[in-house]
CSV table of C-alpha atoms in Angstrom, one decimal:
chain,number,residue,atom,x,y,z
A,1,MET,CA,-4.6,19.7,-33.4
A,2,HIS,CA,-4.3,19.3,-37.2
A,3,TYR,CA,-2.4,22.1,-38.9
A,4,THR,CA,-0.8,21.6,-42.2
A,5,GLY,CA,2.1,23.6,-43.3
A,6,LEU,CA,2.1,27.4,-42.6
A,7,THR,CA,-1.0,28.6,-40.9
A,8,TYR,CA,-2.1,32.2,-41.7
A,9,ARG,CA,-4.4,34.5,-39.9
A,10,PRO,CA,-5.0,38.3,-39.9
A,11,SER,CA,-3.1,40.1,-37.0
A,12,TYR,CA,-6.4,41.2,-35.4
A,13,GLU,CA,-7.5,37.5,-35.0
A,14,ALA,CA,-4.6,37.0,-32.6
A,15,ARG,CA,-7.0,35.9,-29.7
A,16,SER,CA,-9.2,33.7,-31.8
A,17,LEU,CA,-9.0,29.9,-31.9
A,18,LEU,CA,-7.5,28.7,-35.1
A,19,LEU,CA,-9.4,25.7,-36.3
A,20,GLN,CA,-8.3,24.0,-39.6
A,21,ALA,CA,-11.2,23.5,-42.0
A,22,THR,CA,-9.4,23.5,-45.3
A,23,THR,CA,-5.7,23.1,-46.4
A,24,GLY,CA,-4.4,25.5,-49.0
A,25,CYS,CA,-6.7,27.9,-51.1
A,26,SER,CA,-9.3,26.7,-53.6
A,27,HIS,CA,-8.3,29.6,-56.0
A,28,ASN,CA,-4.6,29.8,-55.3
A,29,ALA,CA,-4.0,31.9,-58.4
A,30,CYS,CA,-3.7,35.5,-57.4
A,31,THR,CA,-0.9,37.3,-59.1
A,32,PHE,CA,0.5,38.7,-55.9
A,33,CYS,CA,0.1,35.9,-53.4
A,34,SER,CA,2.7,33.2,-52.3
A,35,MET,CA,0.8,31.9,-49.3
A,36,TYR,CA,-0.4,28.5,-50.6
A,37,ARG,CA,1.6,28.0,-53.9
A,38,ASP,CA,2.9,24.6,-53.1
A,39,VAL,CA,0.0,23.5,-50.9
A,40,PRO,CA,-2.7,21.3,-52.6
A,41,PHE,CA,-6.2,22.3,-51.7
A,42,ARG,CA,-8.0,19.9,-49.3
A,43,GLU,CA,-11.2,20.0,-47.2
A,44,SER,CA,-10.7,18.7,-43.7
A,45,PRO,CA,-13.0,15.8,-42.9
A,46,LEU,CA,-15.7,16.6,-40.4
A,47,GLU,CA,-14.3,13.8,-38.2
A,48,GLU,CA,-10.9,15.5,-38.1
A,49,ILE,CA,-12.6,18.8,-37.2
A,50,GLU,CA,-14.6,17.3,-34.5
A,51,GLU,CA,-11.5,15.6,-33.1
A,52,ASP,CA,-9.8,18.9,-32.8
A,53,LEU,CA,-12.7,20.5,-31.1
A,54,LYS,CA,-12.7,17.7,-28.6
A,55,GLU,CA,-9.1,18.3,-27.8
A,56,CYS,CA,-9.8,21.9,-27.2
A,57,ALA,CA,-12.6,21.1,-24.9
A,58,GLN,CA,-10.4,18.7,-23.0
A,59,MET,CA,-7.8,21.3,-22.6
A,60,GLY,CA,-10.3,23.7,-21.0
A,61,LEU,CA,-10.3,26.3,-23.7
A,62,ALA,CA,-13.1,28.8,-23.6
A,63,PRO,CA,-12.5,31.1,-26.6
A,64,HIS,CA,-15.1,33.6,-27.8
A,65,ARG,CA,-14.3,33.4,-31.4
A,66,VAL,CA,-13.1,30.6,-33.8
A,67,PHE,CA,-11.2,31.7,-37.0
A,68,LEU,CA,-11.3,28.8,-39.6
A,69,VAL,CA,-8.1,28.2,-41.5
A,70,ASN,CA,-6.5,27.9,-43.9
A,71,GLY,CA,-7.1,29.6,-47.3
A,72,ASP,CA,-10.7,30.4,-48.0
A,73,ALA,CA,-12.7,28.2,-45.6
A,74,PHE,CA,-15.9,29.9,-46.8
A,75,THR,CA,-15.5,27.8,-50.0
A,76,LEU,CA,-17.0,24.8,-48.0
A,77,SER,CA,-20.6,24.0,-48.7
A,78,ALA,CA,-23.2,25.6,-46.5
A,79,GLU,CA,-24.1,22.3,-45.2
A,80,LYS,CA,-20.5,21.6,-44.0
A,81,LEU,CA,-20.2,24.9,-42.5
A,82,CYS,CA,-23.4,24.4,-40.6
A,83,ALA,CA,-22.0,21.1,-39.3
A,84,ILE,CA,-18.8,22.8,-38.1
A,85,ALA,CA,-20.8,25.4,-36.3
A,86,GLU,CA,-22.8,22.8,-34.5
A,87,PHE,CA,-19.7,21.0,-33.5
A,88,ILE,CA,-18.3,24.4,-32.1
A,89,ARG,CA,-21.5,25.0,-30.2
A,90,ASN,CA,-21.5,21.5,-28.7
A,91,TYR,CA,-17.8,21.5,-27.6
A,92,LEU,CA,-17.1,25.1,-27.0
A,93,PRO,CA,-20.3,26.9,-25.9
A,94,THR,CA,-18.3,30.1,-25.0
A,95,VAL,CA,-17.9,30.8,-28.8
A,96,GLU,CA,-19.8,33.7,-30.0
A,97,THR,CA,-18.7,34.1,-33.6
A,98,ILE,CA,-17.0,32.1,-36.3
A,99,GLY,CA,-14.9,33.7,-39.1
A,100,GLY,CA,-12.2,32.8,-41.6
A,101,TYR,CA,-11.0,33.8,-45.1
A,102,ALA,CA,-13.5,34.1,-47.8
A,103,SER,CA,-13.6,35.3,-51.4
A,104,ILE,CA,-16.3,36.8,-53.6
A,105,THR,CA,-16.8,33.5,-55.4
A,106,ASN,CA,-17.3,31.8,-52.2
A,107,ILE,CA,-20.1,34.1,-51.4
A,108,ALA,CA,-21.7,33.6,-54.8
A,109,SER,CA,-21.8,29.8,-54.1
A,110,LYS,CA,-24.3,30.3,-51.4
A,111,THR,CA,-28.0,31.0,-51.6
A,112,ASP,CA,-29.6,33.7,-49.6
A,113,ASP,CA,-31.1,31.1,-47.3
A,114,ASP,CA,-27.5,29.6,-46.8
A,115,LEU,CA,-26.2,33.0,-45.8
A,116,ARG,CA,-29.1,33.6,-43.3
A,117,LYS,CA,-28.5,30.3,-41.7
A,118,LEU,CA,-24.8,30.7,-41.4
A,119,LYS,CA,-25.3,34.2,-39.9
A,120,GLU,CA,-27.8,32.7,-37.3
A,121,LEU,CA,-25.2,30.1,-36.4
A,122,GLY,CA,-22.7,32.8,-35.6
A,123,TYR,CA,-20.7,33.2,-38.9
A,124,ALA,CA,-19.5,36.9,-38.9
A,125,ASP,CA,-16.6,39.1,-40.0
A,126,PHE,CA,-15.1,36.9,-42.7
A,127,ASN,CA,-11.8,38.4,-44.1
A,128,ILE,CA,-12.7,39.1,-47.7
A,129,GLY,CA,-9.9,39.9,-50.2
A,130,LEU,CA,-11.8,42.5,-52.3
A,131,GLU,CA,-8.3,44.2,-53.1
A,132,SER,CA,-9.7,46.7,-55.7
A,133,ALA,CA,-12.9,48.2,-57.2
A,134,LEU,CA,-11.3,48.5,-60.7
A,135,ASP,CA,-12.0,45.8,-63.2
A,136,ASP,CA,-8.6,45.9,-65.0
A,137,VAL,CA,-6.8,45.7,-61.6
A,138,LEU,CA,-8.7,42.8,-60.5
A,139,ALA,CA,-8.1,41.0,-63.8
A,140,PHE,CA,-4.3,41.9,-63.4
A,141,MET,CA,-4.5,40.3,-59.9
A,142,ASN,CA,-6.3,37.3,-61.4
A,143,LYS,CA,-9.0,37.5,-58.7
A,144,GLY,CA,-11.6,35.7,-60.8
A,145,TYR,CA,-14.6,38.4,-60.5
A,146,THR,CA,-15.4,41.9,-61.6
A,147,ALA,CA,-15.9,44.9,-59.3
A,148,GLU,CA,-19.8,44.7,-60.0
A,149,GLU,CA,-19.8,41.1,-59.1
A,150,ALA,CA,-18.0,42.0,-55.8
A,151,ARG,CA,-20.5,44.6,-55.2
A,152,GLU,CA,-23.4,42.4,-55.7
A,153,GLN,CA,-22.0,39.7,-53.4
A,154,LEU,CA,-21.1,42.1,-50.6
A,155,LEU,CA,-24.6,43.6,-50.7
A,156,ARG,CA,-26.0,40.1,-50.3
A,157,LEU,CA,-24.2,39.8,-47.0
A,158,VAL,CA,-25.5,43.3,-46.1
A,159,GLN,CA,-29.0,42.2,-46.9
A,160,VAL,CA,-28.9,39.2,-44.6
A,161,GLY,CA,-27.2,41.1,-41.9
A,162,MET,CA,-23.9,39.2,-41.9
A,163,PRO,CA,-21.0,41.6,-40.9
A,164,PHE,CA,-17.7,41.3,-42.9
A,165,ASN,CA,-14.2,42.7,-43.2
A,166,VAL,CA,-12.5,43.6,-46.6
A,167,ASN,CA,-8.9,43.9,-47.8
A,168,ILE,CA,-7.9,46.7,-50.0
A,169,ILE,CA,-4.5,46.8,-51.7
A,170,ASN,CA,-3.0,50.3,-52.2
A,171,ALA,CA,-1.0,51.3,-55.2
A,172,ALA,CA,-2.0,48.2,-57.3
A,173,ALA,CA,-3.2,50.5,-60.3
A,174,GLY,CA,0.0,52.5,-60.6
A,175,ALA,CA,1.2,56.0,-59.6
A,176,ASP,CA,-0.7,57.8,-62.3
A,177,ARG,CA,-4.0,56.3,-61.2
A,178,ILE,CA,-4.1,57.0,-57.5
A,179,VAL,CA,-7.1,59.3,-57.6
A,180,GLU,CA,-9.1,56.9,-59.9
A,181,SER,CA,-8.2,54.0,-57.6
A,182,VAL,CA,-9.1,55.5,-54.3
A,183,THR,CA,-12.3,57.0,-55.7
A,184,ALA,CA,-13.4,53.5,-56.8
A,185,ASN,CA,-12.3,51.7,-53.8
A,186,ALA,CA,-13.9,54.3,-51.4
A,187,ARG,CA,-17.2,54.3,-53.3
A,188,LEU,CA,-17.7,50.7,-53.0
A,189,CYS,CA,-16.6,50.6,-49.2
A,190,ASN,CA,-19.0,53.4,-48.6
A,191,GLU,CA,-21.9,51.5,-50.2
A,192,VAL,CA,-21.3,48.2,-48.5
A,193,GLN,CA,-20.2,49.4,-45.1
A,194,PRO,CA,-17.8,46.7,-43.9
A,195,THR,CA,-17.0,46.2,-40.3
A,196,LEU,CA,-13.3,46.6,-40.8
A,197,ILE,CA,-11.2,47.7,-43.8
A,198,PHE,CA,-7.7,46.2,-43.9
A,199,VAL,CA,-5.4,48.1,-46.1
A,200,SER,CA,-1.8,47.5,-47.3
A,201,PRO,CA,0.3,48.3,-50.3
A,202,LEU,CA,0.9,46.0,-53.0
A,203,HIS,CA,4.2,44.2,-52.1
A,204,VAL,CA,6.1,41.8,-54.4
A,205,ASP,CA,6.8,38.6,-52.7
A,206,PRO,CA,9.3,36.0,-53.9
A,207,ASP,CA,8.2,33.2,-56.2
A,208,THR,CA,5.0,34.9,-57.4
A,209,PRO,CA,3.7,35.8,-60.9
A,210,LEU,CA,4.0,39.4,-59.8
A,211,GLU,CA,7.7,39.1,-59.1
A,212,LYS,CA,8.2,37.7,-62.6
A,213,LEU,CA,6.2,40.6,-64.1
A,214,VAL,CA,8.3,43.1,-62.3
A,215,ALA,CA,11.6,41.3,-63.2
A,216,CYS,CA,10.7,41.4,-67.0
A,217,GLY,CA,9.5,45.0,-66.9
A,218,GLU,CA,5.8,44.3,-67.5
A,219,TYR,CA,4.8,45.8,-64.2
A,220,THR,CA,6.3,48.9,-62.5
A,221,GLU,CA,6.1,49.2,-58.7
A,222,CYS,CA,4.8,52.4,-57.0
A,223,ASN,CA,7.4,54.1,-54.8
A,224,LEU,CA,7.1,54.7,-51.0
A,225,GLY,CA,5.6,58.2,-51.5
A,226,ASP,CA,2.8,56.6,-53.8
A,227,TYR,CA,2.0,54.0,-51.2
A,228,ILE,CA,1.6,56.5,-48.4
A,229,GLN,CA,-0.3,59.1,-50.6
A,230,GLU,CA,-2.7,56.6,-51.9
A,231,GLU,CA,-3.6,55.5,-48.3
A,232,ILE,CA,-4.1,59.1,-47.3
A,233,GLU,CA,-6.4,59.9,-50.3
A,234,PHE,CA,-8.4,56.7,-49.6
A,235,LEU,CA,-8.9,57.4,-46.0
A,236,LYS,CA,-10.0,60.9,-46.7
A,237,ARG,CA,-12.7,59.5,-49.1
A,238,LEU,CA,-14.1,56.9,-46.7
A,239,GLU,CA,-17.5,57.7,-45.3
A,240,GLN,CA,-18.2,54.8,-42.9
A,241,ARG,CA,-20.9,54.8,-40.1
A,242,ARG,CA,-18.9,52.5,-37.9
A,243,CYS,CA,-15.7,50.8,-39.1
A,244,VAL,CA,-12.2,49.8,-37.9
A,245,PHE,CA,-9.5,51.2,-40.4
A,246,PHE,CA,-6.7,48.7,-40.0
A,247,GLY,CA,-3.5,49.8,-41.7
A,248,ILE,CA,-1.1,47.6,-39.7
A,249,HIS,CA,0.7,45.1,-41.9
A,250,VAL,CA,4.6,44.4,-42.2
A,251,SER,CA,4.3,46.2,-45.5
A,252,ASN,CA,2.7,49.4,-44.3
A,253,PRO,CA,5.2,52.2,-44.2
A,254,ILE,CA,3.4,54.0,-41.5
A,255,PRO,CA,1.1,51.8,-39.5
A,256,VAL,CA,-2.2,53.4,-38.4
A,257,VAL,CA,-5.4,51.9,-36.8
A,258,GLY,CA,-8.6,53.5,-35.5
A,259,MET,CA,-12.3,53.8,-35.6
A,260,LEU,CA,-14.2,55.6,-38.5
A,261,PRO,CA,-15.6,58.1,-38.7
A,262,GLN,CA,-14.4,59.6,-35.4
A,263,GLU,CA,-10.7,58.9,-35.7
A,264,LYS,CA,-10.3,59.7,-39.5
A,265,ASP,CA,-8.7,63.1,-39.0
A,266,ARG,CA,-6.2,61.7,-36.5
A,267,MET,CA,-5.2,58.9,-38.8
A,268,VAL,CA,-4.8,61.2,-41.8
A,269,ALA,CA,-2.6,63.5,-39.8
A,270,GLN,CA,-0.6,60.6,-38.6
A,271,LEU,CA,0.0,59.4,-42.2
A,272,GLU,CA,0.9,63.0,-43.3
A,273,GLU,CA,3.3,63.4,-40.4
A,274,GLY,CA,4.9,60.0,-41.2
A,275,LYS,CA,5.4,60.9,-44.8
A,276,GLY,CA,7.2,64.0,-43.7
A,277,LEU,CA,9.8,62.0,-41.8
A,278,TYR,CA,11.1,60.4,-44.9
A,279,SER,CA,13.6,62.1,-47.2
A,280,LYS,CA,12.8,62.9,-50.9
A,281,GLU,CA,15.0,60.2,-51.9
A,282,GLU,CA,13.3,57.7,-49.6
A,283,LEU,CA,9.9,58.6,-51.0
A,284,ARG,CA,11.0,58.1,-54.6
A,285,SER,CA,12.4,54.8,-53.8
A,286,ILE,CA,10.9,51.2,-53.8
A,287,PRO,CA,10.6,50.0,-50.2
A,288,PRO,CA,12.5,46.8,-49.4
A,289,LYS,CA,10.5,43.7,-49.3
A,290,GLY,CA,9.3,43.1,-45.7
A,291,SER,CA,10.2,46.6,-44.5
A,292,GLU,CA,8.3,47.5,-41.4
A,293,GLY,CA,8.6,51.1,-42.0
A,294,ARG,CA,8.5,53.7,-39.2
A,295,ILE,CA,6.1,53.4,-36.3
A,296,LEU,CA,5.0,56.7,-35.0
A,297,THR,CA,4.2,57.1,-31.3
A,298,GLU,CA,1.6,59.6,-30.1
């Protein structure tokens, strides 16, 4: 199998077959991200992808889902994504869906007919880094699109019936804008109705532009209490018909996961209970990088 450097995937894709379709990230300029800083972007040749699938078939693998790695595999042309789906169908007939990382600009590069065709071939539940529904926060994060552009592209997925997941970053707008941030984020999520919402606080990773901004005083991190409170307020405002709320990440102070709407009250209560386990001093502090927080058991 061809894997270049570190290979990333969301934790909920643990049982998916990881198939390399790109190396690095085509954007690779988000203020907070360190994942592909030193990895030149490259599209995997179709011959290389087919070779990997042949190897999987020879090993007797029978996965139900393929997750295309790395970076934003949805940046590939619709033609190439269709060819990959056909290879997967030929070599691994047990596969039901195909996912990967995607960006708003990746979606914009596809026509409606492209999206319909990809949906028919099994593409579903791409992990989309929406991050925020506030324009100034998106600009600060250097995402390369506005909130309205994100809304338009996600609604295109809705119109063709392609389910998708979104990432939301808590506490990116600052402690004094929690209500504004969660209101905008929840409004957009409620309109587009993702299959899964992956939420985590903004964390400062080494060797990122964000780390430099914090070091020189141009950006002030939220404290632990802000992180937890913003997640609570966001969750309270969500009105989802059927959606997984996934708040399990190494940076989440209080990991929670459950189905919306039926488990909303339970998750809100879990977050509020967890917040109460921290001292006032801890809640006012900046969490250490990589902190796993405290996992509550029911």
